[in-house]
Short mmCIF file of C-alpha atoms in Angstrom, two decimals:
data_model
loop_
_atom_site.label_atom_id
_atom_site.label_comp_id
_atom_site.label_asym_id
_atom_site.label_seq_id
_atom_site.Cartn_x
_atom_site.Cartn_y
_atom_site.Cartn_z
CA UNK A 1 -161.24 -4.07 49.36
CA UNK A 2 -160.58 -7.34 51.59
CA UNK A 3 -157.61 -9.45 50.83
CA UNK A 4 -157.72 -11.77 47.90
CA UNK A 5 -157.87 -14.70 50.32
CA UNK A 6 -160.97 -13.24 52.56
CA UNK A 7 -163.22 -12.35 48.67
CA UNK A 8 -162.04 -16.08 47.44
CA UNK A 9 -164.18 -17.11 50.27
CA UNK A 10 -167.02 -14.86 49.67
CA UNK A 11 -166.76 -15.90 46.18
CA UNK A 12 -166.74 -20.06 46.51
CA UNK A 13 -169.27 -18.82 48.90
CA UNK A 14 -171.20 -16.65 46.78
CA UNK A 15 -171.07 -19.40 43.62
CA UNK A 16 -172.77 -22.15 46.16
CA UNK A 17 -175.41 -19.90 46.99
CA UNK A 18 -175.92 -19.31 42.89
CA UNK A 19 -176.13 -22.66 42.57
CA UNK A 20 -179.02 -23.25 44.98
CA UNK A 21 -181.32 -20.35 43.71
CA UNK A 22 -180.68 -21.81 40.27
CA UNK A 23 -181.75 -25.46 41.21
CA UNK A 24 -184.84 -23.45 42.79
CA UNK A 25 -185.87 -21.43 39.78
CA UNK A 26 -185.29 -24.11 37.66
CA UNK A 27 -188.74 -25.66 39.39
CA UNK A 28 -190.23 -22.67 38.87
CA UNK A 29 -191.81 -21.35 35.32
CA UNK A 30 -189.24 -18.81 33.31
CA UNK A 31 -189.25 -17.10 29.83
CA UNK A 32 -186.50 -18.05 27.12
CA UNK A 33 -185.90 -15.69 24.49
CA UNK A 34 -183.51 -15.67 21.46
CA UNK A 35 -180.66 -13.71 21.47
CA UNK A 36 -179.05 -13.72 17.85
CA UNK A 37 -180.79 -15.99 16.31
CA UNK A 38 -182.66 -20.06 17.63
CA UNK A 39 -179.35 -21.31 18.52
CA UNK A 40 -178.40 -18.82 21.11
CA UNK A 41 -180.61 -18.17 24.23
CA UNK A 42 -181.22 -16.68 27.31
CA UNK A 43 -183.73 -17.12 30.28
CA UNK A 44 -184.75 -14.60 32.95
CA UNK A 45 -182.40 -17.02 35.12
CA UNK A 46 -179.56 -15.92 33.43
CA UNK A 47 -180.54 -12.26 33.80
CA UNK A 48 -181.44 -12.67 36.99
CA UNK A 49 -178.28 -14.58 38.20
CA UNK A 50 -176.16 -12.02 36.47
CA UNK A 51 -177.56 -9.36 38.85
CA UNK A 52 -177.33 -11.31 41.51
CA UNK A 53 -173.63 -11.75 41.57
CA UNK A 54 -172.83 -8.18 40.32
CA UNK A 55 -174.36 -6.95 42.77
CA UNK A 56 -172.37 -8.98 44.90
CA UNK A 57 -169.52 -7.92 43.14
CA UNK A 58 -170.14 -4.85 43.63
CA UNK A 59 -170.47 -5.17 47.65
CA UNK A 60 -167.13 -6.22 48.11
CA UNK A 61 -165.01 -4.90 45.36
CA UNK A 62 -166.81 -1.58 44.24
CA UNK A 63 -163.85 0.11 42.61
CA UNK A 64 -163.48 -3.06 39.85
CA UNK A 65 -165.24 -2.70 36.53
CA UNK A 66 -166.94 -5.85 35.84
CA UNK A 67 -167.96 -7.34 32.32
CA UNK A 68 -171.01 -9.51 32.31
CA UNK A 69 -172.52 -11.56 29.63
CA UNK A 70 -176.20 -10.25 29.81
CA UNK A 71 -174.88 -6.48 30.00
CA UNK A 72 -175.83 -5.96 33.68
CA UNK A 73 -172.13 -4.77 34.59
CA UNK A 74 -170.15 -2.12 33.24
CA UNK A 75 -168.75 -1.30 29.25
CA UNK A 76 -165.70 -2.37 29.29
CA UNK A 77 -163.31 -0.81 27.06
CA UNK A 78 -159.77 -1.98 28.48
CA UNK A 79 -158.52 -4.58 30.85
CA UNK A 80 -156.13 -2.61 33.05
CA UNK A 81 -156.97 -2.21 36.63
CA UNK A 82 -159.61 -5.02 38.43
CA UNK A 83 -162.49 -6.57 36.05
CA UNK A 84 -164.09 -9.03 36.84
CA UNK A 85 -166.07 -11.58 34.38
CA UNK A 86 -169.46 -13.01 34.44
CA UNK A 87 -170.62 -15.95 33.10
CA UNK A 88 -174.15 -16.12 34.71
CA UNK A 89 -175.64 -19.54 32.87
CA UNK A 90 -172.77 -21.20 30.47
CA UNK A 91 -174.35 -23.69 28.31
CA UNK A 92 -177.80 -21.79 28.33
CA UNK A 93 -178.89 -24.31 25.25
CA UNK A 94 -178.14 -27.19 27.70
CA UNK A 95 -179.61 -25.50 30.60
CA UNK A 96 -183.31 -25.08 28.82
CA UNK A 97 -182.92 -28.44 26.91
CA UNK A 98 -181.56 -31.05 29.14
CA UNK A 99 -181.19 -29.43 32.56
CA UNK A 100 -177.83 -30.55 32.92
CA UNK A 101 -174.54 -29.54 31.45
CA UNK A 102 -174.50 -26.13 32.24
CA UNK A 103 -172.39 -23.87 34.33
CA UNK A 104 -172.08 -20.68 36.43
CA UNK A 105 -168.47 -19.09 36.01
CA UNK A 106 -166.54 -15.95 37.70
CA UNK A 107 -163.22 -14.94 37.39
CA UNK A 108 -160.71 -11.85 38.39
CA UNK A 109 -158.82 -10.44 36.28
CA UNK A 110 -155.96 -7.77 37.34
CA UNK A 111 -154.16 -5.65 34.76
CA UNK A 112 -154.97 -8.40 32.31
CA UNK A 113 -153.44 -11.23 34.89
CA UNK A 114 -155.88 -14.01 36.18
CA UNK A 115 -156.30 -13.88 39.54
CA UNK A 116 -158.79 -16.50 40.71
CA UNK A 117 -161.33 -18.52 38.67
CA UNK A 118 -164.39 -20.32 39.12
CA UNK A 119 -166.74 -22.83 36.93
CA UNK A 120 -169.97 -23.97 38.95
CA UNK A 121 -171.06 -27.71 37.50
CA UNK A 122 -174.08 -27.31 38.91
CA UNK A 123 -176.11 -30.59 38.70
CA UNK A 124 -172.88 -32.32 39.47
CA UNK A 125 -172.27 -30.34 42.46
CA UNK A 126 -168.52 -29.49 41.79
CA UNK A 127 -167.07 -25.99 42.38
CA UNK A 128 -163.56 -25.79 40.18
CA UNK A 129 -161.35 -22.78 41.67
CA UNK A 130 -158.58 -21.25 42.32
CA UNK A 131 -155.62 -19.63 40.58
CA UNK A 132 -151.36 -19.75 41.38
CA UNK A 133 -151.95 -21.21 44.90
CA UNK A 134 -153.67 -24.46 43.51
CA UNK A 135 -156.73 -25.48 41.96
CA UNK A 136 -159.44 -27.04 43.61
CA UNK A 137 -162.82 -29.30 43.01
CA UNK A 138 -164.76 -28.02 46.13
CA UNK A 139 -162.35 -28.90 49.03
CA UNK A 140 -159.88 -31.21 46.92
CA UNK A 141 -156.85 -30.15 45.59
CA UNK A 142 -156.11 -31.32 41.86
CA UNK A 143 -153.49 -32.49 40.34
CA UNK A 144 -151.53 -31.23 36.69
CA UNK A 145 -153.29 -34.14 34.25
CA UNK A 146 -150.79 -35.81 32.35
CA UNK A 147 -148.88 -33.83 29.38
CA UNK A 148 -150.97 -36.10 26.77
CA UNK A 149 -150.09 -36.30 22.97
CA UNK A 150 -153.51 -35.65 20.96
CA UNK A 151 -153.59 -38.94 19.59
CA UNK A 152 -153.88 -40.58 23.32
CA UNK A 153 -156.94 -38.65 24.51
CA UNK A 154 -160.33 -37.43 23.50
CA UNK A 155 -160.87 -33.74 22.25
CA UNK A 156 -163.54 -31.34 22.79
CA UNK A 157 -164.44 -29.36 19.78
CA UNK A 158 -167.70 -26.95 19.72
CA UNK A 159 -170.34 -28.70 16.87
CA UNK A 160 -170.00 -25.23 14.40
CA UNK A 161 -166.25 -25.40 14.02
CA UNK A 162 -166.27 -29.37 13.57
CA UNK A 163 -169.05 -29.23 10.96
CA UNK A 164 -167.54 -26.51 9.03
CA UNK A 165 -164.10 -28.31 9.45
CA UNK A 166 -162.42 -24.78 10.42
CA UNK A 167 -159.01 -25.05 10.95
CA UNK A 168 -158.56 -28.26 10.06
CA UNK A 169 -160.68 -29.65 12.63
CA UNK A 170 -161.92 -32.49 11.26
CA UNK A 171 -158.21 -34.10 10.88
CA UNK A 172 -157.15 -33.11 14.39
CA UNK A 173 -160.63 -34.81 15.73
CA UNK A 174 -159.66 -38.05 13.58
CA UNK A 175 -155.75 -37.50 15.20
CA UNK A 176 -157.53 -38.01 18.35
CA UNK A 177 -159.25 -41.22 20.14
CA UNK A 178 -162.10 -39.17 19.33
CA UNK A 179 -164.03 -35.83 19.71
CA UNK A 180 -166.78 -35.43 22.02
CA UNK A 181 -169.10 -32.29 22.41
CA UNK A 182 -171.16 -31.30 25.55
CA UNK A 183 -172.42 -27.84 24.48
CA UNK A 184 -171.03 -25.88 27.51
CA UNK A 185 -167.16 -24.13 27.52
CA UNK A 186 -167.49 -24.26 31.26
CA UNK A 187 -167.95 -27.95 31.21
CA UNK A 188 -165.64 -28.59 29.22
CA UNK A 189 -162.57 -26.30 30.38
CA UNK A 190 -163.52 -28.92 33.10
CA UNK A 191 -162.79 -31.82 31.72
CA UNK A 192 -159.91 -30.41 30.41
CA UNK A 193 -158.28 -29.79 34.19
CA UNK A 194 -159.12 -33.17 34.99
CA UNK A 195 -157.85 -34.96 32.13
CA UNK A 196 -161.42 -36.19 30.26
CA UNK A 197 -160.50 -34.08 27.66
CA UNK A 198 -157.14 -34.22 25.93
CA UNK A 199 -158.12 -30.09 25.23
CA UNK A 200 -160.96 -28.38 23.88
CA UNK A 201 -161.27 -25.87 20.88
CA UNK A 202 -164.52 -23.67 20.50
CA UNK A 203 -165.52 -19.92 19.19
CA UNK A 204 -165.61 -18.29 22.75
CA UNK A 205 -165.87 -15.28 24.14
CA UNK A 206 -164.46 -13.70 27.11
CA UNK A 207 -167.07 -14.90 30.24
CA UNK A 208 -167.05 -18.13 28.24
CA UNK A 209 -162.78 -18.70 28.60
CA UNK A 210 -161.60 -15.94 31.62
CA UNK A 211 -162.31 -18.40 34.08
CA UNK A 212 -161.29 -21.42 32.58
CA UNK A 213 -157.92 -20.05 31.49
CA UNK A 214 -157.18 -19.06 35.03
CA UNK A 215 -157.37 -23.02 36.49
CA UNK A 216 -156.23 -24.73 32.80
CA UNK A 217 -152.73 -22.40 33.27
CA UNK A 218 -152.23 -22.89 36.84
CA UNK A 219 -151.98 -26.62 35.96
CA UNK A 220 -149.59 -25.92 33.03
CA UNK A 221 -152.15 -26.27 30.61
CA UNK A 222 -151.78 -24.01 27.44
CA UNK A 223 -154.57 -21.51 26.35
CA UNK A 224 -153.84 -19.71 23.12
CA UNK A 225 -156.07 -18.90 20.14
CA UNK A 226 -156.33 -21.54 17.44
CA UNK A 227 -153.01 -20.20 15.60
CA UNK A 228 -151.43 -20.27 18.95
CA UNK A 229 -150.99 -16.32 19.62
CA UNK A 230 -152.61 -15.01 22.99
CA UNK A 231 -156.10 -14.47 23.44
CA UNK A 232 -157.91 -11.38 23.54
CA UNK A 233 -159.66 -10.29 27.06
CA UNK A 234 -162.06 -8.12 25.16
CA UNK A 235 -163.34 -9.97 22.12
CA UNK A 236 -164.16 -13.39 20.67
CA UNK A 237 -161.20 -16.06 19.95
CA UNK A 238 -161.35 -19.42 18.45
CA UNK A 239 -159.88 -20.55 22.14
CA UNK A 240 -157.48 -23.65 22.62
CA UNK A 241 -156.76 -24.84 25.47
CA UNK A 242 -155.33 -28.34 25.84
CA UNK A 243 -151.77 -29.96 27.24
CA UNK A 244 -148.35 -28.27 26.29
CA UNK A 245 -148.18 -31.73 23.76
CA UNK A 246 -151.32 -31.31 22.17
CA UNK A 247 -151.65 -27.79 22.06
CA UNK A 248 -148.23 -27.85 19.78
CA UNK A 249 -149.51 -30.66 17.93
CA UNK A 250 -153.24 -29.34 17.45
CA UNK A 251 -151.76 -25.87 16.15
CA UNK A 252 -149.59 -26.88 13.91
CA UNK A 253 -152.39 -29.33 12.20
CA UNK A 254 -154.53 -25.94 12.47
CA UNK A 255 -152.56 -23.82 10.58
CA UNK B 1 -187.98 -70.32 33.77
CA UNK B 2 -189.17 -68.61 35.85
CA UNK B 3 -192.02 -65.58 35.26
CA UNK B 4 -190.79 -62.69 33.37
CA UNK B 5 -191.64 -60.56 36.52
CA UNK B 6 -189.19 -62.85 38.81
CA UNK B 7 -186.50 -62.53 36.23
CA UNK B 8 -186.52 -58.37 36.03
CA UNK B 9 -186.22 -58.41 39.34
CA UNK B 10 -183.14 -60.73 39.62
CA UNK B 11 -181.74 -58.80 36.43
CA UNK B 12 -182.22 -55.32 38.16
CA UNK B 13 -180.57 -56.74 41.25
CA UNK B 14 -177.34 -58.00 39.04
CA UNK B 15 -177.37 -54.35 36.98
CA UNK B 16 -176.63 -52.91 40.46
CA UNK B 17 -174.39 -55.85 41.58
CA UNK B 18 -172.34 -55.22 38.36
CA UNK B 19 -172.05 -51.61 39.02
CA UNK B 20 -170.53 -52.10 42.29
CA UNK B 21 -168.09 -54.52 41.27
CA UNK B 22 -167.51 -52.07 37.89
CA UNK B 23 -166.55 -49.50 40.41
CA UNK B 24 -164.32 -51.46 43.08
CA UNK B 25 -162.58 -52.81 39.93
CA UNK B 26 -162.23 -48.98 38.87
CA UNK B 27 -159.89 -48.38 42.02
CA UNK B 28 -157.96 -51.53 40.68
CA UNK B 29 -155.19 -51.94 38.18
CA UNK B 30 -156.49 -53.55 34.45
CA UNK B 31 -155.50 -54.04 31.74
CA UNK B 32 -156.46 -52.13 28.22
CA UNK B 33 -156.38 -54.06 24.73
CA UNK B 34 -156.54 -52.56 21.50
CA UNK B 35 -159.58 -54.52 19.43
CA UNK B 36 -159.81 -53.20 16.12
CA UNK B 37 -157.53 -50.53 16.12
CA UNK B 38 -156.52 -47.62 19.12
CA UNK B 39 -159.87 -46.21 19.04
CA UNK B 40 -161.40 -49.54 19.89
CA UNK B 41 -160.46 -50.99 23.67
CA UNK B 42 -161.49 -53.34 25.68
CA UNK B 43 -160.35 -53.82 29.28
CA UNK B 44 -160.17 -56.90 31.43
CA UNK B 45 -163.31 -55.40 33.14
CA UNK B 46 -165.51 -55.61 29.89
CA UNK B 47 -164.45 -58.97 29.76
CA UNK B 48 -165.00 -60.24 33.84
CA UNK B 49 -168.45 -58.26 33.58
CA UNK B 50 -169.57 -60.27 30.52
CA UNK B 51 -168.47 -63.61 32.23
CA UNK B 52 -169.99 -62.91 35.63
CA UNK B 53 -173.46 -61.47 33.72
CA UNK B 54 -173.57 -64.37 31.45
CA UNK B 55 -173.42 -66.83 34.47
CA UNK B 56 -175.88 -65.25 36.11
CA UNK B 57 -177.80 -65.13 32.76
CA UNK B 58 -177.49 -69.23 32.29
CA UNK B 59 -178.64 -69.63 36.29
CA UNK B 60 -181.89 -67.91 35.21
CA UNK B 61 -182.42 -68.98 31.96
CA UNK B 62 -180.59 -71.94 30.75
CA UNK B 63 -182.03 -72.62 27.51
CA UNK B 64 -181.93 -69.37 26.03
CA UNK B 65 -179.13 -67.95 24.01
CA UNK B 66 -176.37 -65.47 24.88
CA UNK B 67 -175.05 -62.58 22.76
CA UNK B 68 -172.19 -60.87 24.23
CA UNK B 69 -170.16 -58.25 23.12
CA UNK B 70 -166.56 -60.00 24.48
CA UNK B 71 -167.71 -63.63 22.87
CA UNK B 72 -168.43 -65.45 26.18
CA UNK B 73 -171.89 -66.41 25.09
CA UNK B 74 -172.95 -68.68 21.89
CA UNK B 75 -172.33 -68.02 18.48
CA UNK B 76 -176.14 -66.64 18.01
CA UNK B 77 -177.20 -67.10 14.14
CA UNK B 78 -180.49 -66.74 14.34
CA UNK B 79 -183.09 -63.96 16.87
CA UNK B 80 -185.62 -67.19 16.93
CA UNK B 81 -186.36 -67.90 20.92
CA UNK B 82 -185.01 -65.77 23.55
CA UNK B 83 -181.78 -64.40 22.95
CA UNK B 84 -180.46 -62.31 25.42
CA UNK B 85 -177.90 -59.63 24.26
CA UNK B 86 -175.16 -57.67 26.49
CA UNK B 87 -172.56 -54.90 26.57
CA UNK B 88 -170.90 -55.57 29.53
CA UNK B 89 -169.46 -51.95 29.09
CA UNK B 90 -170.69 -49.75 26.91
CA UNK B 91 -168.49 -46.46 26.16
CA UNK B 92 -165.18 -48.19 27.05
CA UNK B 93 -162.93 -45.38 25.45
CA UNK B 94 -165.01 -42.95 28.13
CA UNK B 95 -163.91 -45.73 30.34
CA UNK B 96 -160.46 -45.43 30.42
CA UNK B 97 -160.42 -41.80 29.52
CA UNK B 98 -162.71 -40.17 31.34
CA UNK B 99 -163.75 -42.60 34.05
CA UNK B 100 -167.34 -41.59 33.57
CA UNK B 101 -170.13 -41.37 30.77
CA UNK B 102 -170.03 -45.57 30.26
CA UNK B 103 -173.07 -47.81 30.60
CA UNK B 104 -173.38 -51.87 31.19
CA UNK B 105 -176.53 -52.91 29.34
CA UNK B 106 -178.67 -56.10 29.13
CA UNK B 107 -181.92 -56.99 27.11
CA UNK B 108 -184.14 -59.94 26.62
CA UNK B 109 -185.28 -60.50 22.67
CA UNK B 110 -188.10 -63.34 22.25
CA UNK B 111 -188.52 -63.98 18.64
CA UNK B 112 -186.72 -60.99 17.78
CA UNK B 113 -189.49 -59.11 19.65
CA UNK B 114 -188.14 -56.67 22.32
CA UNK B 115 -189.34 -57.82 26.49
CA UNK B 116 -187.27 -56.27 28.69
CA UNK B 117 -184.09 -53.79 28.18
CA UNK B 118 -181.49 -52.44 31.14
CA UNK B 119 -179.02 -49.88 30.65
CA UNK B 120 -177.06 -48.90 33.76
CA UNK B 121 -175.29 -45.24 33.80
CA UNK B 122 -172.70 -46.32 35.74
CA UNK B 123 -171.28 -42.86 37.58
CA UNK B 124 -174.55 -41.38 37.82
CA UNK B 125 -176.59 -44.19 39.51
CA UNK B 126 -179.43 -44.49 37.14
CA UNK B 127 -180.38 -47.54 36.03
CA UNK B 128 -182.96 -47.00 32.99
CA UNK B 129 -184.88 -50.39 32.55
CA UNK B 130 -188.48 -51.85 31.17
CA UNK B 131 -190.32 -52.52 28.35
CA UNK B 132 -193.82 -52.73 27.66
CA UNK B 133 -195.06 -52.36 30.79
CA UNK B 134 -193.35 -48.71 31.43
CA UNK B 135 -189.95 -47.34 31.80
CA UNK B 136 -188.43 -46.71 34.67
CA UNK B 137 -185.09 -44.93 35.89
CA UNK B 138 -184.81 -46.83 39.19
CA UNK B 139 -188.23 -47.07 40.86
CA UNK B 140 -189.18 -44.24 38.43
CA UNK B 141 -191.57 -44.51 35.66
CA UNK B 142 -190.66 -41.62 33.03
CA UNK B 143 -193.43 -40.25 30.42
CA UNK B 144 -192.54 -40.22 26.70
CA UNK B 145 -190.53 -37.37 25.76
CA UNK B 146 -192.38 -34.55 23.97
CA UNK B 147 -192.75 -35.01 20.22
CA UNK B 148 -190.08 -32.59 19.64
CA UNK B 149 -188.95 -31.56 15.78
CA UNK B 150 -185.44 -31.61 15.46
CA UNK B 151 -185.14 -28.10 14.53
CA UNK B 152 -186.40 -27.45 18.44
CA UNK B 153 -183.79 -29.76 20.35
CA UNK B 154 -180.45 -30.96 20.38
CA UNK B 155 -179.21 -34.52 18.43
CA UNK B 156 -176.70 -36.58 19.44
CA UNK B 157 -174.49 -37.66 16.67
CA UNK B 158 -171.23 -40.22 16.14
CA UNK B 159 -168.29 -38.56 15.46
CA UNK B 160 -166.82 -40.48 12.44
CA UNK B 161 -170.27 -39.83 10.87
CA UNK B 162 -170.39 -36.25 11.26
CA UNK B 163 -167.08 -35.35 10.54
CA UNK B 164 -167.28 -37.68 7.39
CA UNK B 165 -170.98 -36.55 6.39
CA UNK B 166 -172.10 -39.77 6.39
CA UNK B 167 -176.29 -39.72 5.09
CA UNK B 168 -176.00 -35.92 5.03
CA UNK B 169 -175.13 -36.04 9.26
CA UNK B 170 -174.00 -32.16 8.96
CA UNK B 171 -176.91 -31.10 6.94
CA UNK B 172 -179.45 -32.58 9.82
CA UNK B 173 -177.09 -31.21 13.02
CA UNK B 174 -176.94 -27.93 11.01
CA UNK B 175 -181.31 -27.69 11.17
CA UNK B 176 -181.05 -29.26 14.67
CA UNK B 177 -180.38 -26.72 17.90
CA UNK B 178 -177.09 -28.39 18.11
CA UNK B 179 -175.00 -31.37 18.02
CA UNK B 180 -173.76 -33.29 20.99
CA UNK B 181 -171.35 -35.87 20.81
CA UNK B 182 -171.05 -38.09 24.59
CA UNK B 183 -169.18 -41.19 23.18
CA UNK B 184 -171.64 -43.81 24.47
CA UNK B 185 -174.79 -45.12 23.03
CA UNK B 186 -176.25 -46.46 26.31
CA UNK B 187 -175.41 -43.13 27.83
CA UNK B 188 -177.15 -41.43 24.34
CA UNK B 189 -179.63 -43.77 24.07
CA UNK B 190 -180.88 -42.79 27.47
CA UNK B 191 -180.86 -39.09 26.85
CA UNK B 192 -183.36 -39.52 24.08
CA UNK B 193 -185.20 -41.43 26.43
CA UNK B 194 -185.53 -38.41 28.89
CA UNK B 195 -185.47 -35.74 25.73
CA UNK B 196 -182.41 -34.12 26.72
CA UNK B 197 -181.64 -35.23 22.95
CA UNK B 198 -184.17 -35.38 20.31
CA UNK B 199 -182.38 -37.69 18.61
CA UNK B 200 -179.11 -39.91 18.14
CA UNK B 201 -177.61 -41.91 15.31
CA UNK B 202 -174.39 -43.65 15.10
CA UNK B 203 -172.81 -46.97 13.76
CA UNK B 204 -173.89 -49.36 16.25
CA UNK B 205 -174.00 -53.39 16.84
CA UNK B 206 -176.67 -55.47 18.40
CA UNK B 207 -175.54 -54.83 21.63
CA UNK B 208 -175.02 -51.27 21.37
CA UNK B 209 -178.46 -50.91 20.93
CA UNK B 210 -180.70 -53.65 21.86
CA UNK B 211 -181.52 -52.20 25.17
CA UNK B 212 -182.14 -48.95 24.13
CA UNK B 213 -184.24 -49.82 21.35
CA UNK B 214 -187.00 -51.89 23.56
CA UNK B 215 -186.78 -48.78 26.43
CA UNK B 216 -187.36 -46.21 23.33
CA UNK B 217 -189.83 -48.24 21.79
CA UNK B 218 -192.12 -48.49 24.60
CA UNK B 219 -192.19 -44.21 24.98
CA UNK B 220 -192.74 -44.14 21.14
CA UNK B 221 -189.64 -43.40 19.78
CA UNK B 222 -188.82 -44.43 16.58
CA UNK B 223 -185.88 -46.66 15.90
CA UNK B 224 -184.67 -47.77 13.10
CA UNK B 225 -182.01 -47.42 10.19
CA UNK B 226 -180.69 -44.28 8.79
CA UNK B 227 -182.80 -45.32 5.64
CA UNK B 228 -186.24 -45.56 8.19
CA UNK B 229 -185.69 -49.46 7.78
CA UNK B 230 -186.20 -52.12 10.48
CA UNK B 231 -182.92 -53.02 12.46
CA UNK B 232 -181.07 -56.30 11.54
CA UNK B 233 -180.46 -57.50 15.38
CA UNK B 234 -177.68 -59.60 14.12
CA UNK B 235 -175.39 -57.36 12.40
CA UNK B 236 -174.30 -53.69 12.84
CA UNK B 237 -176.73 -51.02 11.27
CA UNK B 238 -176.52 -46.87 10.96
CA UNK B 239 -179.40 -47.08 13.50
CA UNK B 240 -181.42 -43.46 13.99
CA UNK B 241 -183.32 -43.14 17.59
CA UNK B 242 -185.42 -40.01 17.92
CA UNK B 243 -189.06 -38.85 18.57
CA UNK B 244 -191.70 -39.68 15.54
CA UNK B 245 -191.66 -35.95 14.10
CA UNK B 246 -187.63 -35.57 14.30
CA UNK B 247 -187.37 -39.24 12.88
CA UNK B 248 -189.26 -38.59 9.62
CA UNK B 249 -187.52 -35.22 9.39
CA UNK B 250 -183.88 -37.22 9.71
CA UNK B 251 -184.87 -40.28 7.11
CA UNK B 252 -185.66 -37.35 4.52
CA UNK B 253 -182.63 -35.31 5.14
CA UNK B 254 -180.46 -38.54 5.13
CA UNK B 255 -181.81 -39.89 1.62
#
């Protein structure tokens, strides 16, 4: 395998190049099927993305194992050694009903460490990345946002958990200036880094948060399950991620 | 007066006029007021926006009246004549917080009747305006959005409403695809207009929704109350937007 440096390149590379053959098929017809039930879908562009970037994947790092949403990579049992996570088409609901909001995401994982991350907005045209050294919108370095209380800023909370007022959701959204909810982890995880969102809180699993969690904690964000223990790399979590202020306040209101 | 064609014009050249000024005074230091509480702000740019629109407005149109959102115009007690209503920033928590997903919006109301509406999304250059004649997103014209049901497509719902089940709110997002929650009803009020949401309701005063409700009105969305009644255009109403099949579908789940 090349140096971490040399595949970050082919990587940022790799996600720009996703990004245009998904504005092209987008133009073109494509199926959408159900997955577990009318709330959760998937087109052939997902499918076909997925195997587009495994195969990538596979080119330059063929000894990792790599877990991908639409079961193109490998079963994944344990987290040890290289895996690496696919999140072909984030937001899939988005991506089928408003062609926006939607995201393509990557990350590397080593013995359970994060490595290097990357979210794809793609009709926005912003690559987040990175890892330790920095993280990045396209060629920009970004700042830490500011270590918010709850109460200051607005929260992202997935529409399920709100509505069902799990984990006391409903009082930590009326803490807040307000929640907001745009339907896509990816895009949200976003506006966490950059300070839109205060934090976010949604049912997730792994593709959804491994690249996220990567950029959030390399800008001293906190990303913890809901009752603030680590998360899982191999199953669902009710994911938090939001400033070290918040994140205190939000999980002690949750629990 | 001049024609109503000669005014659009001049009103689509002061949308984009107020943009740019919206977003050199962006780069600026303001200031942030609390209105009603710390969920309700206004900045010193809602308020130079409103003056520098309603000057413009009183250039074009001297006799007419002026609602604004900040107080600059008349104290408007009756929709008789042509009344002219604006927001001179719609989404100001989004504003401050997120620097993006805000709107400035103007409409003309003769005799209560809808002529012209403008809602500008700010960040993402689109400036949504027209009336009977068509709708347009810049030099545009957009088709009504497909009839959708709401259990096919996504809503876009308040957040106090939802969390508080206002008119059954979680009952309706439950049968919709999802819930999305964007924190602006210019910015909502123009995905309905595109169908990227099938729907929206919130709490909302005149200004809120004045332009939105001539642009939906002329691609045959409903709009009305919560209760399917017609919109008071002087006071604040629980006011439902969404496609003919999804509105009858909300009015019965919400009574």
């Amino acid at each position: 395998m090349e140096n971490i440096a040399q595949i970050d390149q082919k990587i940022q590379a790799l996600m720009w190049q996703m990004r245009k053959e998904t504005l092209v098929k987008m133009q073109q017809p494509f199926s959408i099927d159900e997955k577990s039930g009318r709330k959760d879908l998937v087109t052939t562009i997902d499918k076909s993305n997925e195997q587009t970037i495994i195969s990538k994947i596979r080119e330059l790092d063929p000894t990792a194992q790599i877990l991908g949403e639409e079961g193109f990579g490998d079963q994944v049992n344990q987290i040890n050694g290289r895996v690496w996570l696919i999140d072909p088409l984030d937001g899939t609901m988005n991506f089928v009903m408003q062609q926006n909001n939607f995201a393509i995401m990557i990350s590397l994982y080593e013995d359970g460490i994060g490595v290097v991350g990357y979210i794809m907005d793609v009709m926005n045209q912003k690559l987040y990345h990175g890892g330790t050294n920095g993280v990045f919108i396209n060629d920009q370095q970004i700042e830490a946002p500011a270590n918010l209380h709850l109460k200051d800023a607005l929260i992202g909370i997935s529409g399920p958990l709100l509505i069902d007022n799990n984990h006391n959701l409903q009082q930590i959204a009326r803490q807040s200036r307000g929640p907001r909810m745009y339907g896509s982890a990816g895009i949200e995880f976003a506006k966490v880094l950059t300070g839109e969102l205060v934090g976010y809180v949604s049912y997730l699993r792994p593709w959804d948060f491994a690249a996220g969690k990567i950029l959030a904690q390399a800008l001293n964000l906190q990303v913890k399950t809901i009752d603030g223990g680590p998360l899982s790399m191999l199953s669902s979590n009710v994911v938090l991620v939001a400033t070290e202020r918040a994140s205190k306040e939000i999980v002690t209101l949750a629990n």
